[in-house]
PDB file of C-alpha atoms in Angstrom:
ATOM      1  CA  MET A1124       0.000   0.000   0.000  1.00 62.00           C
ATOM      2  CA  ARG A1125       1.518   3.304  -1.101  1.00 85.00           C
ATOM      3  CA  GLU A1126       0.810   5.831   1.604  1.00 92.00           C
ATOM      4  CA  PRO A1127       1.699   9.535   1.783  1.00 95.00           C
ATOM      5  CA  LEU A1128       4.558  10.623   3.997  1.00 96.00           C
ATOM      6  CA  GLN A1129       3.521  11.740   7.484  1.00 95.00           C
ATOM      7  CA  ARG A1130       4.932  15.136   8.356  1.00 96.00           C
ATOM      8  CA  GLU A1131       4.200  14.754  12.075  1.00 97.00           C
ATOM      9  CA  ALA A1132       6.150  11.494  12.333  1.00 96.00           C
ATOM     10  CA  LEU A1133       9.118  12.962  10.479  1.00 98.00           C
ATOM     11  CA  HIS A1134       9.134  16.135  12.574  1.00 98.00           C
ATOM     12  CA  GLU A1135       8.988  14.156  15.820  1.00 97.00           C
ATOM     13  CA  ALA A1136      11.877  11.914  14.760  1.00 98.00           C
ATOM     14  CA  LEU A1137      14.120  14.612  13.286  1.00 98.00           C
ATOM     15  CA  VAL A1138      13.598  17.827  15.247  1.00 98.00           C
ATOM     16  CA  THR A1139      14.985  16.679  18.561  1.00 96.00           C
ATOM     17  CA  SER A1140      17.506  17.829  21.136  1.00 94.00           C
ATOM     18  CA  GLY A1141      21.000  17.409  19.762  1.00 92.00           C
ATOM     19  CA  SER A1142      19.805  17.073  16.168  1.00 96.00           C
ATOM     20  CA  PRO A1143      20.834  19.708  13.600  1.00 98.00           C
ATOM     21  CA  TRP A1144      17.498  19.533  11.764  1.00 98.00           C
ATOM     22  CA  LEU A1145      15.302  22.539  12.515  1.00 98.00           C
ATOM     23  CA  ASP A1146      12.101  21.852  10.573  1.00 98.00           C
ATOM     24  CA  VAL A1147      10.532  19.577   7.959  1.00 98.00           C
ATOM     25  CA  ASP A1148       8.254  20.544   5.074  1.00 98.00           C
ATOM     26  CA  VAL A1149       6.360  17.671   3.418  1.00 97.00           C
ATOM     27  CA  HIS A1150       4.748  18.558   0.082  1.00 96.00           C
ATOM     28  CA  ARG A1151       2.092  16.501  -1.690  1.00 94.00           C
ATOM     29  CA  GLU A1152       3.821  17.408  -4.941  1.00 94.00           C
ATOM     30  CA  LEU A1153       6.607  19.741  -5.925  1.00 94.00           C
ATOM     31  CA  GLY A1154       8.535  20.636  -9.043  1.00 92.00           C
ATOM     32  CA  SER A1155      11.994  20.353  -7.510  1.00 93.00           C
ATOM     33  CA  THR A1156      12.993  19.936  -3.872  1.00 96.00           C
ATOM     34  CA  ASN A1157      16.394  21.482  -4.654  1.00 96.00           C
ATOM     35  CA  ALA A1158      14.748  24.604  -6.045  1.00 95.00           C
ATOM     36  CA  GLU A1159      12.487  24.872  -2.988  1.00 97.00           C
ATOM     37  CA  ALA A1160      15.379  24.427  -0.537  1.00 98.00           C
ATOM     38  CA  ALA A1161      17.338  27.111  -2.393  1.00 97.00           C
ATOM     39  CA  ARG A1162      14.330  29.435  -2.328  1.00 97.00           C
ATOM     40  CA  LEU A1163      13.835  29.004   1.415  1.00 98.00           C
ATOM     41  CA  ALA A1164      17.577  29.445   2.067  1.00 98.00           C
ATOM     42  CA  ARG A1165      17.240  28.040   5.605  1.00 98.00           C
ATOM     43  CA  PRO A1166      20.127  25.834   6.724  1.00 98.00           C
ATOM     44  CA  PHE A1167      19.071  22.443   8.181  1.00 98.00           C
ATOM     45  CA  HIS A1168      15.484  22.907   6.959  1.00 98.00           C
ATOM     46  CA  VAL A1169      14.331  19.689   5.259  1.00 98.00           C
ATOM     47  CA  VAL A1170      12.171  19.744   2.120  1.00 98.00           C
ATOM     48  CA  VAL A1171      10.475  16.448   1.177  1.00 97.00           C
ATOM     49  CA  THR A1172       7.883  15.662  -1.468  1.00 96.00           C
ATOM     50  CA  ASP A1173       5.657  12.679  -2.206  1.00 94.00           C
ATOM     51  CA  HIS A1174       5.655  13.451  -5.925  1.00 91.00           C
ATOM     52  CA  GLN A1175       8.488  15.303  -7.643  1.00 86.00           C
ATOM     53  CA  LYS A1176       7.335  16.535 -11.039  1.00 76.00           C
ATOM     54  CA  ALA A1177      10.452  18.259 -12.370  1.00 66.00           C
ATOM     55  CA  GLY A1178      13.441  16.732 -10.620  1.00 55.00           C
ATOM     56  CA  ARG A1179      16.812  17.983 -11.778  1.00 55.00           C
ATOM     57  CA  GLY A1180      20.006  16.032 -12.216  1.00 52.00           C
ATOM     58  CA  ARG A1181      23.481  16.742 -13.452  1.00 50.00           C
ATOM     59  CA  LEU A1182      23.955  18.200 -16.945  1.00 48.00           C
ATOM     60  CA  GLY A1183      20.391  19.551 -17.008  1.00 51.00           C
ATOM     61  CA  ARG A1184      18.647  16.164 -16.937  1.00 54.00           C
ATOM     62  CA  SER A1185      15.123  16.018 -15.517  1.00 55.00           C
ATOM     63  CA  TRP A1186      12.748  13.296 -14.368  1.00 58.00           C
ATOM     64  CA  GLU A1187       9.416  12.690 -12.600  1.00 68.00           C
ATOM     65  CA  THR A1188       8.782  10.189  -9.814  1.00 78.00           C
ATOM     66  CA  PRO A1189       5.464   8.328  -9.424  1.00 84.00           C
ATOM     67  CA  PRO A1190       3.567   9.448  -6.296  1.00 89.00           C
ATOM     68  CA  HIS A1191       4.393   7.693  -3.006  1.00 93.00           C
ATOM     69  CA  THR A1192       7.166   5.524  -4.479  1.00 95.00           C
ATOM     70  CA  SER A1193      10.376   7.397  -3.654  1.00 95.00           C
ATOM     71  CA  VAL A1194      12.224   9.408  -1.064  1.00 97.00           C
ATOM     72  CA  THR A1195      12.919  12.779  -2.634  1.00 96.00           C
ATOM     73  CA  LEU A1196      14.383  15.420  -0.341  1.00 97.00           C
ATOM     74  CA  SER A1197      16.715  18.407  -0.247  1.00 98.00           C
ATOM     75  CA  VAL A1198      18.466  20.327   2.522  1.00 98.00           C
ATOM     76  CA  LEU A1199      20.677  23.387   2.644  1.00 98.00           C
ATOM     77  CA  LEU A1200      23.869  22.651   4.567  1.00 98.00           C
ATOM     78  CA  PRO A1201      26.644  25.061   5.556  1.00 98.00           C
ATOM     79  CA  ALA A1202      29.516  24.779   3.105  1.00 97.00           C
ATOM     80  CA  PRO A1203      32.684  23.314   4.644  1.00 96.00           C
ATOM     81  CA  ASP A1204      35.733  25.550   4.750  1.00 93.00           C
ATOM     82  CA  VAL A1205      37.834  22.816   3.115  1.00 93.00           C
ATOM     83  CA  GLY A1206      36.880  20.165   0.579  1.00 93.00           C
ATOM     84  CA  ARG A1207      33.583  21.385  -0.858  1.00 94.00           C
ATOM     85  CA  GLY A1208      34.059  18.997  -3.753  1.00 94.00           C
ATOM     86  CA  TRP A1209      33.569  16.132  -1.303  1.00 97.00           C
ATOM     87  CA  MET A1210      29.964  17.059  -0.458  1.00 97.00           C
ATOM     88  CA  PRO A1211      28.326  14.872  -3.170  1.00 96.00           C
ATOM     89  CA  LEU A1212      30.625  12.021  -2.180  1.00 97.00           C
ATOM     90  CA  ALA A1213      29.724  12.414   1.503  1.00 98.00           C
ATOM     91  CA  ALA A1214      26.038  12.385   0.561  1.00 98.00           C
ATOM     92  CA  GLY A1215      26.602   9.137  -1.306  1.00 98.00           C
ATOM     93  CA  LEU A1216      28.091   7.580   1.800  1.00 98.00           C
ATOM     94  CA  ALA A1217      25.045   8.698   3.791  1.00 98.00           C
ATOM     95  CA  VAL A1218      22.729   6.966   1.322  1.00 98.00           C
ATOM     96  CA  ARG A1219      24.870   3.815   1.284  1.00 98.00           C
ATOM     97  CA  ASP A1220      24.733   3.632   5.087  1.00 98.00           C
ATOM     98  CA  ALA A1221      20.983   4.281   5.288  1.00 98.00           C
ATOM     99  CA  LEU A1222      20.116   1.642   2.683  1.00 98.00           C
ATOM    100  CA  ARG A1223      22.144  -0.933   4.598  1.00 98.00           C
ATOM    101  CA  ASP A1224      20.655   0.010   7.981  1.00 98.00           C
ATOM    102  CA  VAL A1225      16.972   0.378   6.983  1.00 98.00           C
ATOM    103  CA  ALA A1226      16.535  -1.855   3.938  1.00 97.00           C
ATOM    104  CA  GLY A1227      19.335  -4.374   4.361  1.00 97.00           C
ATOM    105  CA  VAL A1228      20.475  -3.522   0.833  1.00 97.00           C
ATOM    106  CA  GLU A1229      24.211  -3.371   0.172  1.00 96.00           C
ATOM    107  CA  ALA A1230      25.002  -0.574  -2.262  1.00 97.00           C
ATOM    108  CA  GLY A1231      28.145   0.855  -3.788  1.00 97.00           C
ATOM    109  CA  LEU A1232      29.071   4.308  -5.049  1.00 97.00           C
ATOM    110  CA  LYS A1233      29.795   5.389  -8.596  1.00 95.00           C
ATOM    111  CA  TRP A1234      31.843   8.550  -8.766  1.00 94.00           C
ATOM    112  CA  PRO A1235      30.720  11.215  -8.218  1.00 89.00           C
ATOM    113  CA  ASN A1236      27.047  11.032  -7.334  1.00 86.00           C
ATOM    114  CA  ASP A1237      25.255   7.750  -8.066  1.00 94.00           C
ATOM    115  CA  VAL A1238      24.369   4.948  -5.666  1.00 97.00           C
ATOM    116  CA  LEU A1239      24.301   1.524  -7.328  1.00 97.00           C
ATOM    117  CA  VAL A1240      22.985  -1.884  -6.294  1.00 95.00           C
ATOM    118  CA  PRO A1241      25.523  -4.426  -7.595  1.00 88.00           C
ATOM    119  CA  ALA A1242      23.211  -7.374  -6.858  1.00 81.00           C
ATOM    120  CA  ASP A1243      20.657  -6.068  -9.392  1.00 79.00           C
ATOM    121  CA  GLY A1244      23.049  -5.785 -12.315  1.00 84.00           C
ATOM    122  CA  GLU A1245      24.760  -2.676 -10.919  1.00 92.00           C
ATOM    123  CA  ARG A1246      21.690  -0.517 -11.420  1.00 95.00           C
ATOM    124  CA  LYS A1247      21.163   2.975 -10.019  1.00 96.00           C
ATOM    125  CA  VAL A1248      18.907   3.257  -6.956  1.00 97.00           C
ATOM    126  CA  CYS A1249      19.703   6.849  -5.989  1.00 96.00           C
ATOM    127  CA  GLY A1250      20.881  10.037  -7.624  1.00 93.00           C
ATOM    128  CA  ILE A1251      22.425  13.006  -5.834  1.00 95.00           C
ATOM    129  CA  LEU A1252      22.601  16.643  -6.891  1.00 95.00           C
ATOM    130  CA  CYS A1253      24.568  19.214  -4.895  1.00 95.00           C
ATOM    131  CA  GLU A1254      24.315  22.890  -5.810  1.00 96.00           C
ATOM    132  CA  LEU A1255      26.355  25.714  -4.321  1.00 96.00           C
ATOM    133  CA  GLN A1256      24.163  28.586  -3.083  1.00 96.00           C
ATOM    134  CA  PRO A1257      24.967  31.874  -1.294  1.00 93.00           C
ATOM    135  CA  GLY A1258      23.908  30.328   2.017  1.00 94.00           C
ATOM    136  CA  GLY A1259      25.663  26.972   1.635  1.00 98.00           C
ATOM    137  CA  ILE A1260      25.246  23.794  -0.415  1.00 98.00           C
ATOM    138  CA  VAL A1261      21.844  22.375  -1.324  1.00 98.00           C
ATOM    139  CA  VAL A1262      22.037  18.580  -1.156  1.00 98.00           C
ATOM    140  CA  GLY A1263      19.312  16.753  -3.061  1.00 97.00           C
ATOM    141  CA  LEU A1264      18.683  12.999  -2.772  1.00 97.00           C
ATOM    142  CA  GLY A1265      16.285  10.859  -4.789  1.00 96.00           C
ATOM    143  CA  VAL A1266      15.965   7.198  -3.752  1.00 97.00           C
ATOM    144  CA  ASN A1267      13.779   4.757  -5.679  1.00 96.00           C
ATOM    145  CA  VAL A1268      11.878   2.803  -3.034  1.00 97.00           C
ATOM    146  CA  ASP A1269       8.738   1.037  -4.294  1.00 96.00           C
ATOM    147  CA  GLN A1270       8.815   1.219  -8.099  1.00 95.00           C
ATOM    148  CA  GLU A1271       8.228  -1.778 -10.294  1.00 94.00           C
ATOM    149  CA  ARG A1272      10.489  -2.149 -13.330  1.00 93.00           C
ATOM    150  CA  ASP A1273       8.036  -0.482 -15.736  1.00 92.00           C
ATOM    151  CA  GLU A1274       7.769   2.574 -13.461  1.00 92.00           C
ATOM    152  CA  LEU A1275      11.458   3.413 -13.720  1.00 92.00           C
ATOM    153  CA  PRO A1276      12.701   5.930 -16.300  1.00 84.00           C
ATOM    154  CA  VAL A1277      15.562   3.840 -17.713  1.00 87.00           C
ATOM    155  CA  ASP A1278      16.653   0.207 -17.723  1.00 89.00           C
ATOM    156  CA  THR A1279      19.790   1.058 -15.754  1.00 91.00           C
ATOM    157  CA  ALA A1280      17.679   2.122 -12.741  1.00 94.00           C
ATOM    158  CA  THR A1281      16.325  -0.030  -9.941  1.00 96.00           C
ATOM    159  CA  SER A1282      14.373   0.353  -6.701  1.00 96.00           C
ATOM    160  CA  LEU A1283      14.634  -1.087  -3.212  1.00 97.00           C
ATOM    161  CA  ARG A1284      11.612  -3.266  -3.996  1.00 96.00           C
ATOM    162  CA  LEU A1285      13.380  -4.764  -7.012  1.00 96.00           C
ATOM    163  CA  ALA A1286      16.573  -5.162  -4.971  1.00 95.00           C
ATOM    164  CA  GLY A1287      14.775  -7.429  -2.513  1.00 95.00           C
ATOM    165  CA  ALA A1288      13.416  -4.935   0.038  1.00 96.00           C
ATOM    166  CA  PRO A1289       9.689  -4.529  -0.757  1.00 94.00           C
ATOM    167  CA  ASP A1290       8.465  -3.233   2.613  1.00 94.00           C
ATOM    168  CA  VAL A1291      10.710  -0.273   3.401  1.00 97.00           C
ATOM    169  CA  SER A1292       9.124   2.525   5.442  1.00 97.00           C
ATOM    170  CA  ARG A1293       9.816   5.770   3.639  1.00 97.00           C
ATOM    171  CA  GLU A1294       9.646   7.683   6.946  1.00 97.00           C
ATOM    172  CA  ASP A1295      12.298   5.405   8.445  1.00 98.00           C
ATOM    173  CA  LEU A1296      14.451   5.853   5.365  1.00 98.00           C
ATOM    174  CA  VAL A1297      14.178   9.666   5.485  1.00 98.00           C
ATOM    175  CA  VAL A1298      15.219   9.681   9.138  1.00 98.00           C
ATOM    176  CA  ALA A1299      18.159   7.341   8.484  1.00 98.00           C
ATOM    177  CA  LEU A1300      19.310   9.302   5.429  1.00 98.00           C
ATOM    178  CA  LEU A1301      19.337  12.581   7.306  1.00 98.00           C
ATOM    179  CA  GLY A1302      21.013  11.061  10.355  1.00 98.00           C
ATOM    180  CA  ARG A1303      23.865   9.712   8.246  1.00 98.00           C
ATOM    181  CA  LEU A1304      24.047  12.914   6.187  1.00 98.00           C
ATOM    182  CA  ALA A1305      24.449  14.938   9.388  1.00 98.00           C
ATOM    183  CA  HIS A1306      27.239  12.582  10.471  1.00 98.00           C
ATOM    184  CA  TRP A1307      29.244  12.758   7.249  1.00 98.00           C
ATOM    185  CA  HIS A1308      28.686  16.508   6.888  1.00 98.00           C
ATOM    186  CA  GLY A1309      30.095  16.855  10.399  1.00 98.00           C
ATOM    187  CA  GLU A1310      33.143  14.799   9.411  1.00 98.00           C
ATOM    188  CA  LEU A1311      33.658  16.938   6.316  1.00 98.00           C
ATOM    189  CA  CYS A1312      33.474  20.129   8.385  1.00 97.00           C
ATOM    190  CA  GLY A1313      35.781  18.726  11.077  1.00 96.00           C
ATOM    191  CA  GLY A1314      39.540  18.604  11.322  1.00 96.00           C
ATOM    192  CA  PRO A1315      42.058  16.700   9.190  1.00 97.00           C
ATOM    193  CA  ALA A1316      41.466  13.387  10.990  1.00 98.00           C
ATOM    194  CA  SER A1317      37.685  13.579  10.433  1.00 97.00           C
ATOM    195  CA  ARG A1318      38.114  14.399   6.767  1.00 97.00           C
ATOM    196  CA  ALA A1319      40.631  11.589   6.367  1.00 97.00           C
ATOM    197  CA  ALA A1320      38.090   9.128   7.823  1.00 97.00           C
ATOM    198  CA  LEU A1321      35.492  10.332   5.310  1.00 98.00           C
ATOM    199  CA  HIS A1322      37.948  10.037   2.424  1.00 98.00           C
ATOM    200  CA  ALA A1323      38.910   6.498   3.423  1.00 98.00           C
ATOM    201  CA  ALA A1324      35.275   5.410   3.811  1.00 98.00           C
ATOM    202  CA  TYR A1325      34.356   6.764   0.394  1.00 98.00           C
ATOM    203  CA  ARG A1326      37.318   5.189  -1.372  1.00 98.00           C
ATOM    204  CA  SER A1327      36.433   1.853   0.194  1.00 97.00           C
ATOM    205  CA  ALA A1328      32.827   2.103  -1.011  1.00 97.00           C
ATOM    206  CA  CYS A1329      33.572   3.472  -4.494  1.00 97.00           C
ATOM    207  CA  LEU A1330      32.882   0.959  -7.266  1.00 96.00           C
ATOM    208  CA  THR A1331      34.554   3.172  -9.865  1.00 96.00           C
ATOM    209  CA  ILE A1332      38.082   2.839  -8.498  1.00 97.00           C
ATOM    210  CA  GLY A1333      39.931   0.100 -10.362  1.00 96.00           C
ATOM    211  CA  ARG A1334      37.447   0.047 -13.253  1.00 95.00           C
ATOM    212  CA  GLU A1335      37.836   0.819 -16.918  1.00 96.00           C
ATOM    213  CA  VAL A1336      35.705   3.894 -17.571  1.00 95.00           C
ATOM    214  CA  GLU A1337      34.550   6.101 -20.400  1.00 93.00           C
ATOM    215  CA  LEU A1338      34.800   9.818 -19.639  1.00 90.00           C
ATOM    216  CA  HIS A1339      32.210  11.917 -21.443  1.00 86.00           C
ATOM    217  CA  VAL A1340      33.678  15.423 -21.334  1.00 75.00           C
ATOM    218  CA  ALA A1341      32.701  18.834 -22.685  1.00 73.00           C
ATOM    219  CA  GLY A1342      32.291  19.036 -26.442  1.00 76.00           C
ATOM    220  CA  GLY A1343      31.115  15.447 -26.807  1.00 79.00           C
ATOM    221  CA  GLU A1344      34.554  13.864 -26.516  1.00 84.00           C
ATOM    222  CA  VAL A1345      34.726  10.377 -24.984  1.00 89.00           C
ATOM    223  CA  ARG A1346      37.979   9.209 -23.404  1.00 87.00           C
ATOM    224  CA  ARG A1347      38.790   5.661 -22.250  1.00 93.00           C
ATOM    225  CA  ALA A1348      40.831   5.341 -19.051  1.00 95.00           C
ATOM    226  CA  ARG A1349      41.289   3.321 -15.867  1.00 96.00           C
ATOM    227  CA  ALA A1350      40.077   4.895 -12.629  1.00 97.00           C
ATOM    228  CA  THR A1351      42.859   4.623 -10.066  1.00 97.00           C
ATOM    229  CA  GLY A1352      41.607   6.667  -7.115  1.00 97.00           C
ATOM    230  CA  VAL A1353      39.963   9.805  -5.731  1.00 97.00           C
ATOM    231  CA  ASP A1354      42.231  12.710  -4.831  1.00 97.00           C
ATOM    232  CA  GLU A1355      42.132  15.023  -1.810  1.00 95.00           C
ATOM    233  CA  GLU A1356      39.746  17.394  -3.596  1.00 95.00           C
ATOM    234  CA  GLY A1357      37.244  14.652  -4.411  1.00 96.00           C
ATOM    235  CA  ARG A1358      38.229  14.417  -8.077  1.00 95.00           C
ATOM    236  CA  LEU A1359      38.461  11.102  -9.899  1.00 96.00           C
ATOM    237  CA  VAL A1360      42.033  10.080 -10.708  1.00 97.00           C
ATOM    238  CA  VAL A1361      42.385   8.211 -14.002  1.00 96.00           C
ATOM    239  CA  ALA A1362      45.275   6.766 -15.991  1.00 97.00           C
ATOM    240  CA  ALA A1363      45.537   6.561 -19.767  1.00 94.00           C
ATOM    241  CA  ASP A1364      48.456   6.282 -22.196  1.00 91.00           C
ATOM    242  CA  GLY A1365      50.962   6.260 -19.355  1.00 92.00           C
ATOM    243  CA  THR A1366      49.617   9.497 -17.850  1.00 95.00           C
ATOM    244  CA  GLU A1367      47.667   9.918 -14.622  1.00 96.00           C
ATOM    245  CA  TYR A1368      45.424  12.944 -14.113  1.00 93.00           C
ATOM    246  CA  SER A1369      42.363  14.114 -12.159  1.00 94.00           C
ATOM    247  CA  VAL A1370      38.850  14.678 -13.525  1.00 89.00           C
ATOM    248  CA  ALA A1371      36.536  17.134 -11.786  1.00 86.00           C
ATOM    249  CA  ALA A1372      33.450  17.005 -14.001  1.00 75.00           C
ATOM    250  CA  GLY A1373      31.752  15.069 -16.773  1.00 71.00           C
ATOM    251  CA  ASP A1374      29.851  11.800 -17.101  1.00 80.00           C
ATOM    252  CA  VAL A1375      31.637   8.600 -16.117  1.00 88.00           C
ATOM    253  CA  VAL A1376      30.427   5.295 -17.555  1.00 88.00           C
ATOM    254  CA  HIS A1377      31.635   2.003 -16.101  1.00 89.00           C
ATOM    255  CA  VAL A1378      32.843  -0.235 -18.917  1.00 84.00           C
ATOM    256  CA  ARG A1379      31.449  -3.723 -18.421  1.00 69.00           C
ATOM    257  CA  PRO A1380      33.931  -6.606 -18.812  1.00 59.00           C
ATOM    258  CA  ALA A1381      33.630  -8.558 -22.051  1.00 45.00           C
ATOM    259  CA  ARG A1382      31.672 -11.766 -21.584  1.00 42.00           C
TER     260      ARG A1382
END
């Protein structure tokens, strides 16, 4: 049964003593949670919708989620003094942790901002979009929870239901996502040791490292390389033709091994 999100339950679980979250807005439908969070410009104010009609991704992509099937939320977080490029990667870790804790689904991270379920053919279960604003960084998360295969926009997507977790409470998932996001944001804003722990956790969870990849860069060029690591600024390190260099932007496609 697909039920609407309950604002009262989310507020009670999130807006507590010691929690950074200050308020929760739950919308029946919304064009874009990122746009609404940017408009409000209130740090630690959570924007959630049951039906996102004009979601935005990287490179201007857009999508719509069926009502009551996803967790779609955005928050404005203070920008860290060091390592802003790590914010999408930290958000990916938060999603990975929450999926394991709430749904029992083991996920991996594709640099820079996709969460994949390897057990379902390495399909995407969550997308992340971080946007720098005057008041901080808007972090947007979209997790496919209850969709059937024909409700997903592309064949490379999946949902928690299809990954073997058909009865996930979306309220529980929202609370877990934000709890882990607060943790990793705190690590990113902390000292060198905290940031080093975040970097190590991400590198361990990143499925891209060690893979052959295609880099789709500006102008339509496609480069083939091997991903060798993630540098201190959160950029993907790749090696090709005897040269190693860092990539800060562009689409990365995992090259599947020949059968």
